[in-house]
Amino acid sequence: MTFRGLLDGKNILITGGGSGIGRAMAQHFSDMGASIAVLGRREIKLKETADLIKNKGGTAYFHTCDVRNTDQINEAIDYFLDNMKNIDILVNNAAGNFVSPTEKLSPHAFDSVVGIVLHGTFYVTLNMGKRWISNSRKGVVLDIVTTYAWTGSAFVVPSAAAKAGVLAMVRSLAVEWARYGIRHVAIAPGPFPTEATKRNLFPIQDMENKIIDRIPLGRTGRMEEISNLAAFLVSDYADYINGEVVTIDGGEWLKGAGQFNDFLSLDKDQWDLIREMSMKK
Ligand code: HXC
């Protein structure tokens, strides 16, 4: 399902747009009328995204860029602005992550993930924000975080720490930059399988099945579901939503949080027994 015309006339920059959720959003936003700019580290993947869009009649530009490098960010945004004149919406989607016992991490491993997720998100936001503010232009920033940004999670400490920082940034800038007409929103996805998550986060099939068992809706997310949410949040229909994070995880994190949620596994006899015992005077 696509809301055609929802993003007509919008120019949207997506970091990490060469693969996974970034590519899915790029294609979906284009189907909804937006012109797309994608940046990321791998030229071949970015070109594929742009070609997919152009082959359907859309407009797309790409530029290689590691979001940890401020010169590369500046160069990429200059290139997009030369071609698109303005960027209305920034989607900070670029991420790096892998599962590991924390005691096995090197400082460099921590720096890599935090560098991409927290520093990279800040650097790109700062670059766009300065341009919007000095040109008196409105803007929207959508940051892709995760549900463990507020719960934390074992085995992904760098990512959890970085995503928590991004969420704090969303809420801080939502207040600080609203006076410039810049709106901040975030999406906290649960598991949305992509090539990278399969390789880096769920390399063992059994782990993916265990995660699915924890999701009340009994499945992982679909790309068009997160893309539709993202499209709404960056669109003019969401013009009064600022500083909010929307969870899209099939109820996963709440299932882990509720004290009695494991009672879902009880059968009828066990429920009858509980009732009998608890009603005894
Ligand atoms: C332990 C690891 C490791 C691993 C890398 N390192 N992988 N340590 N376990 N699996 C260590 C390296 O040994 C090195 O430390 C340091 O991390 C940097 O590694 P490089 O490969 O040199 O860094 P770089 O090329 O910058 O790669 C960054 C990366 C990589 C994060 C490490 O995985 C990457 O580029 N990922 C991008 C794609 C990705 O991860 N997508 C998934 C996003 S999903 P030393 O000390 O040896 O030099 C996501 C969703 C979260 O974020 C929500 C899920 C539910």
GROMACS .gro file of N, CA, C and O in nm, residues 64-183:
model
  480
   64THR      N    1   2.879   0.911  -0.239
   64THR     CA    2   2.942   0.832  -0.132
   64THR      C    3   2.980   0.923  -0.016
   64THR      O    4   3.017   1.040  -0.035
   65CYS      N    5   2.971   0.868   0.103
   65CYS     CA    6   2.999   0.948   0.223
   65CYS      C    7   3.000   0.856   0.344
   65CYS      O    8   2.909   0.775   0.361
   66ASP      N    9   3.102   0.869   0.426
   66ASP     CA   10   3.103   0.802   0.557
   66ASP      C   11   3.058   0.909   0.657
   66ASP      O   12   3.122   1.014   0.668
   67VAL      N   13   2.949   0.883   0.727
   67VAL     CA   14   2.892   0.989   0.812
   67VAL      C   15   2.983   1.025   0.930
   67VAL      O   16   2.955   1.121   1.003
   68ARG      N   17   3.091   0.951   0.947
   68ARG     CA   18   3.188   0.988   1.052
   68ARG      C   19   3.283   1.097   1.003
   68ARG      O   20   3.362   1.149   1.083
   69ASN      N   21   3.274   1.132   0.875
   69ASN     CA   22   3.370   1.226   0.816
   69ASN      C   23   3.296   1.356   0.777
   69ASN      O   24   3.219   1.358   0.681
   70THR      N   25   3.324   1.464   0.849
   70THR     CA   26   3.247   1.588   0.828
   70THR      C   27   3.275   1.651   0.690
   70THR      O   28   3.186   1.713   0.632
   71ASP      N   29   3.398   1.635   0.639
   71ASP     CA   30   3.428   1.689   0.505
   71ASP      C   31   3.345   1.617   0.399
   71ASP      O   32   3.291   1.679   0.306
   72GLN      N   33   3.339   1.484   0.413
   72GLN     CA   34   3.261   1.406   0.316
   72GLN      C   35   3.112   1.442   0.323
   72GLN      O   36   3.043   1.448   0.222
   73ILE      N   37   3.063   1.467   0.444
   73ILE     CA   38   2.922   1.507   0.459
   73ILE      C   39   2.898   1.639   0.386
   73ILE      O   40   2.802   1.654   0.310
   74ASN      N   41   2.988   1.733   0.408
   74ASN     CA   42   2.972   1.864   0.346
   74ASN      C   43   2.971   1.855   0.194
   74ASN      O   44   2.887   1.916   0.127
   75GLU      N   45   3.065   1.773   0.145
   75GLU     CA   46   3.076   1.756  -0.001
   75GLU      C   47   2.948   1.692  -0.057
   75GLU      O   48   2.896   1.736  -0.161
   76ALA      N   49   2.898   1.589   0.011
   76ALA     CA   50   2.778   1.520  -0.037
   76ALA      C   51   2.658   1.615  -0.037
   76ALA      O   52   2.582   1.622  -0.135
   77ILE      N   53   2.641   1.690   0.070
   77ILE     CA   54   2.524   1.779   0.078
   77ILE      C   55   2.537   1.892  -0.025
   77ILE      O   56   2.439   1.930  -0.090
   78ASP      N   57   2.659   1.944  -0.045
   78ASP     CA   58   2.679   2.044  -0.150
   78ASP      C   59   2.634   1.989  -0.285
   78ASP      O   60   2.566   2.057  -0.363
   79TYR      N   61   2.674   1.864  -0.312
   79TYR     CA   62   2.639   1.801  -0.440
   79TYR      C   63   2.487   1.789  -0.454
   79TYR      O   64   2.430   1.822  -0.559
   80PHE      N   65   2.421   1.744  -0.348
   80PHE     CA   66   2.275   1.729  -0.356
   80PHE      C   67   2.207   1.865  -0.377
   80PHE      O   68   2.114   1.879  -0.456
   81LEU      N   69   2.257   1.966  -0.306
   81LEU     CA   70   2.193   2.098  -0.318
   81LEU      C   71   2.217   2.160  -0.456
   81LEU      O   72   2.130   2.230  -0.509
   82ASP      N   73   2.334   2.133  -0.514
   82ASP     CA   74   2.358   2.181  -0.651
   82ASP      C   75   2.253   2.124  -0.746
   82ASP      O   76   2.210   2.189  -0.841
   83ASN      N   77   2.213   2.000  -0.721
   83ASN     CA   78   2.119   1.932  -0.811
   83ASN      C   79   1.973   1.951  -0.773
   83ASN      O   80   1.885   1.952  -0.860
   84MET      N   81   1.946   1.964  -0.642
   84MET     CA   82   1.805   1.964  -0.597
   84MET      C   83   1.758   2.101  -0.547
   84MET      O   84   1.642   2.117  -0.512
   85LYS      N   85   1.852   2.194  -0.531
   85LYS     CA   86   1.823   2.330  -0.482
   85LYS      C   87   1.792   2.334  -0.333
   85LYS      O   88   1.839   2.420  -0.262
   86ASN      N   89   1.713   2.242  -0.284
   86ASN     CA   90   1.683   2.240  -0.139
   86ASN      C   91   1.664   2.097  -0.093
   86ASN      O   92   1.627   2.010  -0.172
   87ILE      N   93   1.689   2.074   0.034
   87ILE     CA   94   1.652   1.947   0.097
   87ILE      C   95   1.548   1.983   0.204
   87ILE      O   96   1.573   2.071   0.288
   88ASP      N   97   1.433   1.919   0.198
   88ASP     CA   98   1.325   1.950   0.293
   88ASP      C   99   1.331   1.859   0.416
   88ASP      O  100   1.289   1.898   0.524
   89ILE      N  101   1.379   1.737   0.393
   89ILE     CA  102   1.368   1.635   0.497
   89ILE      C  103   1.498   1.556   0.503
   89ILE      O  104   1.551   1.513   0.399
   90LEU      N  105   1.548   1.536   0.625
   90LEU     CA  106   1.667   1.452   0.646
   90LEU      C  107   1.626   1.329   0.724
   90LEU      O  108   1.563   1.340   0.830
   91VAL      N  109   1.663   1.212   0.673
   91VAL     CA  110   1.638   1.087   0.746
   91VAL      C  111   1.773   1.028   0.786
   91VAL      O  112   1.851   0.984   0.701
   92ASN      N  113   1.801   1.031   0.916
   92ASN     CA  114   1.925   0.973   0.968
   92ASN      C  115   1.903   0.825   0.993
   92ASN      O  116   1.848   0.784   1.096
   93ASN      N  117   1.945   0.745   0.895
   93ASN     CA  118   1.920   0.601   0.899
   93ASN      C  119   2.050   0.521   0.907
   93ASN      O  120   2.049   0.407   0.953
   94ALA      N  121   2.163   0.582   0.869
   94ALA     CA  122   2.289   0.507   0.866
   94ALA      C  123   2.321   0.453   1.004
   94ALA      O  124   2.309   0.523   1.104
   95ALA      N  125   2.357   0.326   1.010
   95ALA     CA  126   2.386   0.264   1.140
   95ALA      C  127   2.491   0.155   1.122
   95ALA      O  128   2.514   0.105   1.013
   96GLY      N  129   2.555   0.122   1.230
   96GLY     CA  130   2.646   0.008   1.234
   96GLY      C  131   2.619  -0.065   1.363
   96GLY      O  132   2.592  -0.003   1.466
   97ASN      N  133   2.624  -0.198   1.357
   97ASN     CA  134   2.589  -0.274   1.477
   97ASN      C  135   2.633  -0.418   1.459
   97ASN      O  136   2.636  -0.468   1.348
   98PHE      N  137   2.670  -0.483   1.567
   98PHE     CA  138   2.690  -0.628   1.566
   98PHE      C  139   2.675  -0.677   1.709
   98PHE      O  140   2.688  -0.599   1.803
   99VAL      N  141   2.642  -0.803   1.724
   99VAL     CA  142   2.627  -0.859   1.859
   99VAL      C  143   2.762  -0.913   1.906
   99VAL      O  144   2.833  -0.977   1.830
  100SER      N  145   2.793  -0.885   2.032
  100SER     CA  146   2.918  -0.935   2.089
  100SER      C  147   2.913  -0.923   2.240
  100SER      O  148   2.861  -0.823   2.293
  101PRO      N  149   2.969  -1.021   2.312
  101PRO     CA  150   2.988  -0.999   2.456
  101PRO      C  151   3.071  -0.872   2.474
  101PRO      O  152   3.174  -0.856   2.404
  102THR      N  153   3.030  -0.784   2.562
  102THR     CA  154   3.095  -0.653   2.573
  102THR      C  155   3.243  -0.666   2.611
  102THR      O  156   3.327  -0.591   2.561
  103GLU      N  157   3.273  -0.767   2.695
  103GLU     CA  158   3.414  -0.781   2.738
  103GLU      C  159   3.506  -0.822   2.623
  103GLU      O  160   3.627  -0.814   2.636
  104LYS      N  161   3.447  -0.862   2.512
  104LYS     CA  162   3.530  -0.899   2.394
  104LYS      C  163   3.551  -0.781   2.300
  104LYS      O  164   3.622  -0.793   2.199
  105LEU      N  165   3.488  -0.667   2.327
  105LEU     CA  166   3.500  -0.552   2.237
  105LEU      C  167   3.631  -0.479   2.259
  105LEU      O  168   3.680  -0.469   2.371
  106SER      N  169   3.686  -0.426   2.151
  106SER     CA  170   3.800  -0.336   2.164
  106SER      C  171   3.745  -0.193   2.172
  106SER      O  172   3.631  -0.168   2.129
  107PRO      N  173   3.824  -0.099   2.224
  107PRO     CA  174   3.780   0.041   2.221
  107PRO      C  175   3.744   0.086   2.079
  107PRO      O  176   3.648   0.160   2.059
  108HIS      N  177   3.820   0.036   1.982
  108HIS     CA  178   3.795   0.076   1.842
  108HIS      C  179   3.659   0.027   1.795
  108HIS      O  180   3.589   0.096   1.720
  109ALA      N  181   3.619  -0.094   1.839
  109ALA     CA  182   3.487  -0.147   1.800
  109ALA      C  183   3.378  -0.056   1.855
  109ALA      O  184   3.281  -0.023   1.785
  110PHE      N  185   3.392  -0.016   1.981
  110PHE     CA  186   3.295   0.077   2.041
  110PHE      C  187   3.291   0.207   1.963
  110PHE      O  188   3.184   0.258   1.926
  111ASP      N  189   3.411   0.260   1.935
  111ASP     CA  190   3.419   0.388   1.863
  111ASP      C  191   3.354   0.378   1.724
  111ASP      O  192   3.291   0.474   1.678
  112SER      N  193   3.370   0.263   1.658
  112SER     CA  194   3.314   0.249   1.523
  112SER      C  195   3.163   0.263   1.523
  112SER      O  196   3.106   0.338   1.444
  113VAL      N  197   3.099   0.189   1.614
  113VAL     CA  198   2.952   0.192   1.617
  113VAL      C  199   2.902   0.328   1.666
  113VAL      O  200   2.813   0.388   1.604
  114VAL      N  201   2.962   0.378   1.774
  114VAL     CA  202   2.917   0.508   1.826
  114VAL      C  203   2.950   0.618   1.725
  114VAL      O  204   2.873   0.714   1.708
  115GLY      N  205   3.059   0.602   1.655
  115GLY     CA  206   3.098   0.701   1.553
  115GLY      C  207   2.995   0.711   1.442
  115GLY      O  208   2.960   0.821   1.399
  116ILE      N  209   2.947   0.596   1.396
  116ILE     CA  210   2.847   0.597   1.288
  116ILE      C  211   2.713   0.646   1.343
  116ILE      O  212   2.651   0.738   1.287
  117VAL      N  213   2.669   0.586   1.452
  117VAL     CA  214   2.530   0.607   1.497
  117VAL      C  215   2.513   0.743   1.565
  117VAL      O  216   2.422   0.820   1.528
  118LEU      N  217   2.596   0.774   1.662
  118LEU     CA  218   2.574   0.897   1.739
  118LEU      C  219   2.644   1.017   1.674
  118LEU      O  220   2.580   1.117   1.641
  119HIS      N  221   2.776   1.002   1.654
  119HIS     CA  222   2.848   1.117   1.597
  119HIS      C  223   2.800   1.144   1.455
  119HIS      O  224   2.777   1.259   1.418
  120GLY      N  225   2.783   1.037   1.375
  120GLY     CA  226   2.739   1.054   1.236
  120GLY      C  227   2.604   1.124   1.229
  120GLY      O  228   2.585   1.216   1.149
  121THR      N  229   2.512   1.079   1.310
  121THR     CA  230   2.378   1.141   1.311
  121THR      C  231   2.388   1.289   1.348
  121THR      O  232   2.325   1.374   1.286
  122PHE      N  233   2.471   1.316   1.448
  122PHE     CA  234   2.486   1.457   1.488
  122PHE      C  235   2.551   1.540   1.377
  122PHE      O  236   2.505   1.650   1.346
  123TYR      N  237   2.657   1.486   1.317
  123TYR     CA  238   2.729   1.564   1.215
  123TYR      C  239   2.637   1.600   1.097
  123TYR      O  240   2.639   1.712   1.048
  124VAL      N  241   2.559   1.501   1.052
  124VAL     CA  242   2.472   1.528   0.935
  124VAL      C  243   2.361   1.626   0.976
  124VAL      O  244   2.328   1.720   0.902
  125THR      N  245   2.305   1.605   1.095
  125THR     CA  246   2.199   1.695   1.143
  125THR      C  247   2.252   1.838   1.157
  125THR      O  248   2.185   1.935   1.118
  126LEU      N  249   2.373   1.849   1.212
  126LEU     CA  250   2.432   1.983   1.231
  126LEU      C  251   2.453   2.053   1.097
  126LEU      O  252   2.421   2.172   1.081
  127ASN      N  253   2.504   1.977   1.001
  127ASN     CA  254   2.531   2.036   0.868
  127ASN      C  255   2.401   2.086   0.804
  127ASN      O  256   2.393   2.201   0.759
  128MET      N  257   2.298   1.998   0.805
  128MET     CA  258   2.170   2.039   0.745
  128MET      C  259   2.107   2.153   0.825
  128MET      O  260   2.052   2.248   0.770
  129GLY      N  261   2.111   2.138   0.958
  129GLY     CA  262   2.047   2.238   1.045
  129GLY      C  263   2.104   2.377   1.024
  129GLY      O  264   2.030   2.476   1.012
  130LYS      N  265   2.236   2.385   1.014
  130LYS     CA  266   2.300   2.517   0.992
  130LYS      C  267   2.253   2.579   0.861
  130LYS      O  268   2.229   2.699   0.853
  131ARG      N  269   2.243   2.494   0.759
  131ARG     CA  270   2.199   2.546   0.628
  131ARG      C  271   2.053   2.592   0.636
  131ARG      O  272   2.018   2.699   0.584
  132TRP      N  273   1.966   2.509   0.696
  132TRP     CA  274   1.826   2.548   0.707
  132TRP      C  275   1.812   2.680   0.784
  132TRP      O  276   1.739   2.770   0.742
  133ILE      N  277   1.885   2.689   0.894
  133ILE     CA  278   1.871   2.808   0.980
  133ILE      C  279   1.923   2.932   0.906
  133ILE      O  280   1.856   3.036   0.903
  134SER      N  281   2.040   2.921   0.843
  134SER     CA  282   2.094   3.042   0.779
  134SER      C  283   2.014   3.083   0.656
  134SER      O  284   2.013   3.200   0.617
  135ASN      N  285   1.943   2.988   0.595
  135ASN     CA  286   1.860   3.022   0.477
  135ASN      C  287   1.713   3.044   0.514
  135ASN      O  288   1.629   3.055   0.425
  136SER      N  289   1.683   3.044   0.644
  136SER     CA  290   1.544   3.059   0.693
  136SER      C  291   1.450   2.959   0.624
  136SER      O  292   1.341   2.995   0.579
  137ARG      N  293   1.493   2.836   0.618
  137ARG     CA  294   1.410   2.731   0.558
  137ARG      C  295   1.362   2.635   0.664
  137ARG      O  296   1.434   2.604   0.758
  138LYS      N  297   1.241   2.587   0.646
  138LYS     CA  298   1.189   2.484   0.737
  138LYS      C  299   1.256   2.351   0.706
  138LYS      O  300   1.305   2.329   0.595
  139GLY      N  301   1.254   2.260   0.804
  139GLY     CA  302   1.311   2.128   0.780
  139GLY      C  303   1.250   2.024   0.873
  139GLY      O  304   1.187   2.058   0.974
  140VAL      N  305   1.265   1.899   0.833
  140VAL     CA  306   1.221   1.788   0.919
  140VAL      C  307   1.336   1.689   0.930
  140VAL      O  308   1.402   1.658   0.830
  141VAL      N  309   1.361   1.644   1.053
  141VAL     CA  310   1.463   1.540   1.074
  141VAL      C  311   1.395   1.418   1.133
  141VAL      O  312   1.325   1.428   1.235
  142LEU      N  313   1.412   1.304   1.066
  142LEU     CA  314   1.363   1.177   1.119
  142LEU      C  315   1.484   1.090   1.152
  142LEU      O  316   1.566   1.063   1.064
  143ASP      N  317   1.494   1.047   1.277
  143ASP     CA  318   1.604   0.959   1.317
  143ASP      C  319   1.552   0.819   1.344
  143ASP      O  320   1.449   0.801   1.410
  144ILE      N  321   1.622   0.719   1.290
  144ILE     CA  322   1.584   0.580   1.314
  144ILE      C  323   1.661   0.532   1.438
  144ILE      O  324   1.784   0.524   1.436
  145VAL      N  325   1.589   0.505   1.545
  145VAL     CA  326   1.654   0.456   1.667
  145VAL      C  327   1.617   0.308   1.686
  145VAL      O  328   1.616   0.231   1.591
  146THR      N  329   1.587   0.267   1.805
  146THR     CA  330   1.553   0.127   1.833
  146THR      C  331   1.486   0.123   1.970
  146THR      O  332   1.505   0.213   2.051
  147THR      N  333   1.407   0.018   1.995
  147THR     CA  334   1.338   0.012   2.125
  147THR      C  335   1.436  -0.003   2.241
  147THR      O  336   1.405   0.037   2.352
  148TYR      N  337   1.555  -0.058   2.214
  148TYR     CA  338   1.648  -0.069   2.328
  148TYR      C  339   1.724   0.062   2.354
  148TYR      O  340   1.814   0.066   2.435
  149ALA      N  341   1.683   0.169   2.284
  149ALA     CA  342   1.739   0.300   2.318
  149ALA      C  343   1.698   0.339   2.460
  149ALA      O  344   1.769   0.414   2.528
  150TRP      N  345   1.582   0.290   2.507
  150TRP     CA  346   1.541   0.325   2.644
  150TRP      C  347   1.550   0.208   2.740
  150TRP      O  348   1.560   0.228   2.860
  151THR      N  349   1.551   0.085   2.692
  151THR     CA  350   1.566  -0.028   2.785
  151THR      C  351   1.711  -0.068   2.798
  151THR      O  352   1.750  -0.134   2.895
  152GLY      N  353   1.796  -0.031   2.701
  152GLY     CA  354   1.929  -0.090   2.693
  152GLY      C  355   1.915  -0.234   2.645
  152GLY      O  356   1.804  -0.289   2.641
  153SER      N  357   2.024  -0.296   2.605
  153SER     CA  358   2.020  -0.438   2.569
  153SER      C  359   2.158  -0.500   2.583
  153SER      O  360   2.259  -0.439   2.545
  154ALA      N  361   2.157  -0.621   2.639
  154ALA     CA  362   2.281  -0.698   2.644
  154ALA      C  363   2.334  -0.721   2.503
  154ALA      O  364   2.256  -0.730   2.408
  155PHE      N  365   2.465  -0.730   2.493
  155PHE     CA  366   2.537  -0.771   2.370
  155PHE      C  367   2.536  -0.669   2.257
  155PHE      O  368   2.590  -0.697   2.150
  156VAL      N  369   2.473  -0.554   2.276
  156VAL     CA  370   2.482  -0.446   2.175
  156VAL      C  371   2.506  -0.312   2.247
  156VAL      O  372   2.445  -0.211   2.215
  157VAL      N  373   2.599  -0.314   2.343
  157VAL     CA  374   2.619  -0.195   2.427
  157VAL      C  375   2.655  -0.071   2.345
  157VAL      O  376   2.598   0.037   2.369
  158PRO      N  377   2.747  -0.079   2.249
  158PRO     CA  378   2.776   0.045   2.173
  158PRO      C  379   2.653   0.100   2.102
  158PRO      O  380   2.628   0.221   2.104
  159SER      N  381   2.576   0.011   2.041
  159SER     CA  382   2.456   0.055   1.969
  159SER      C  383   2.353   0.111   2.066
  159SER      O  384   2.293   0.216   2.039
  160ALA      N  385   2.332   0.044   2.179
  160ALA     CA  386   2.233   0.091   2.276
  160ALA      C  387   2.270   0.229   2.328
  160ALA      O  388   2.186   0.320   2.338
  161ALA      N  389   2.398   0.246   2.361
  161ALA     CA  390   2.444   0.376   2.414
  161ALA      C  391   2.428   0.484   2.308
  161ALA      O  392   2.382   0.596   2.337
  162ALA      N  393   2.464   0.450   2.184
  162ALA     CA  394   2.458   0.550   2.077
  162ALA      C  395   2.313   0.586   2.043
  162ALA      O  396   2.279   0.704   2.026
  163LYS      N  397   2.226   0.486   2.035
  163LYS     CA  398   2.086   0.514   2.000
  163LYS      C  399   2.018   0.594   2.112
  163LYS      O  400   1.932   0.679   2.085
  164ALA      N  401   2.054   0.565   2.238
  164ALA     CA  402   2.000   0.645   2.349
  164ALA      C  403   2.041   0.790   2.333
  164ALA      O  404   1.963   0.883   2.359
  165GLY      N  405   2.166   0.810   2.290
  165GLY     CA  406   2.214   0.947   2.266
  165GLY      C  407   2.138   1.014   2.153
  165GLY      O  408   2.104   1.133   2.163
  166VAL      N  409   2.109   0.939   2.048
  166VAL     CA  410   2.034   0.997   1.935
  166VAL      C  411   1.894   1.037   1.982
  166VAL      O  412   1.845   1.146   1.947
  167LEU      N  413   1.832   0.952   2.061
  167LEU     CA  414   1.697   0.984   2.109
  167LEU      C  415   1.699   1.111   2.196
  167LEU      O  416   1.610   1.197   2.184
  168ALA      N  417   1.802   1.123   2.279
  168ALA     CA  418   1.816   1.246   2.360
  168ALA      C  419   1.834   1.368   2.270
  168ALA      O  420   1.782   1.477   2.299
  169MET      N  421   1.904   1.348   2.160
  169MET     CA  422   1.926   1.458   2.066
  169MET      C  423   1.795   1.499   1.999
  169MET      O  424   1.767   1.619   1.983
  170VAL      N  425   1.716   1.400   1.960
  170VAL     CA  426   1.585   1.428   1.898
  170VAL      C  427   1.502   1.515   1.993
  170VAL      O  428   1.444   1.618   1.953
  171ARG      N  429   1.494   1.473   2.118
  171ARG     CA  430   1.410   1.544   2.214
  171ARG      C  431   1.467   1.682   2.248
  171ARG      O  432   1.392   1.776   2.276
  172SER      N  433   1.598   1.694   2.246
  172SER     CA  434   1.661   1.823   2.276
  172SER      C  435   1.640   1.922   2.161
  172SER      O  436   1.595   2.036   2.181
  173LEU      N  437   1.670   1.877   2.040
  173LEU     CA  438   1.660   1.967   1.925
  173LEU      C  439   1.515   1.996   1.888
  173LEU      O  440   1.485   2.100   1.827
  174ALA      N  441   1.425   1.902   1.923
  174ALA     CA  442   1.282   1.928   1.897
  174ALA      C  443   1.240   2.059   1.964
  174ALA      O  444   1.159   2.136   1.911
  175VAL      N  445   1.297   2.084   2.081
  175VAL     CA  446   1.265   2.208   2.153
  175VAL      C  447   1.351   2.323   2.100
  175VAL      O  448   1.300   2.429   2.066
  176GLU      N  449   1.481   2.297   2.090
  176GLU     CA  450   1.573   2.407   2.058
  176GLU      C  451   1.552   2.464   1.917
  176GLU      O  452   1.557   2.585   1.897
  177TRP      N  453   1.530   2.376   1.820
  177TRP     CA  454   1.522   2.423   1.681
  177TRP      C  455   1.380   2.441   1.629
  177TRP      O  456   1.362   2.479   1.512
  178ALA      N  457   1.281   2.418   1.714
  178ALA     CA  458   1.142   2.439   1.668
  178ALA      C  459   1.123   2.585   1.628
  178ALA      O  460   1.049   2.617   1.534
  179ARG      N  461   1.192   2.675   1.695
  179ARG     CA  462   1.176   2.819   1.663
  179ARG      C  463   1.226   2.853   1.523
  179ARG      O  464   1.195   2.958   1.469
  180TYR      N  465   1.306   2.764   1.465
  180TYR     CA  466   1.350   2.784   1.325
  180TYR      C  467   1.261   2.709   1.227
  180TYR      O  468   1.292   2.703   1.107
  181GLY      N  469   1.157   2.644   1.277
  181GLY     CA  470   1.070   2.567   1.188
  181GLY      C  471   1.126   2.430   1.156
  181GLY      O  472   1.090   2.369   1.056
  182ILE      N  473   1.217   2.382   1.241
  182ILE     CA  474   1.275   2.248   1.219
  182ILE      C  475   1.212   2.151   1.319
  182ILE      O  476   1.218   2.171   1.440
  183ARG      N  477   1.152   2.049   1.264
  183ARG     CA  478   1.080   1.949   1.342
  183ARG      C  479   1.166   1.823   1.352
  183ARG      O  480   1.231   1.784   1.256
   0.00000   0.00000   0.00000
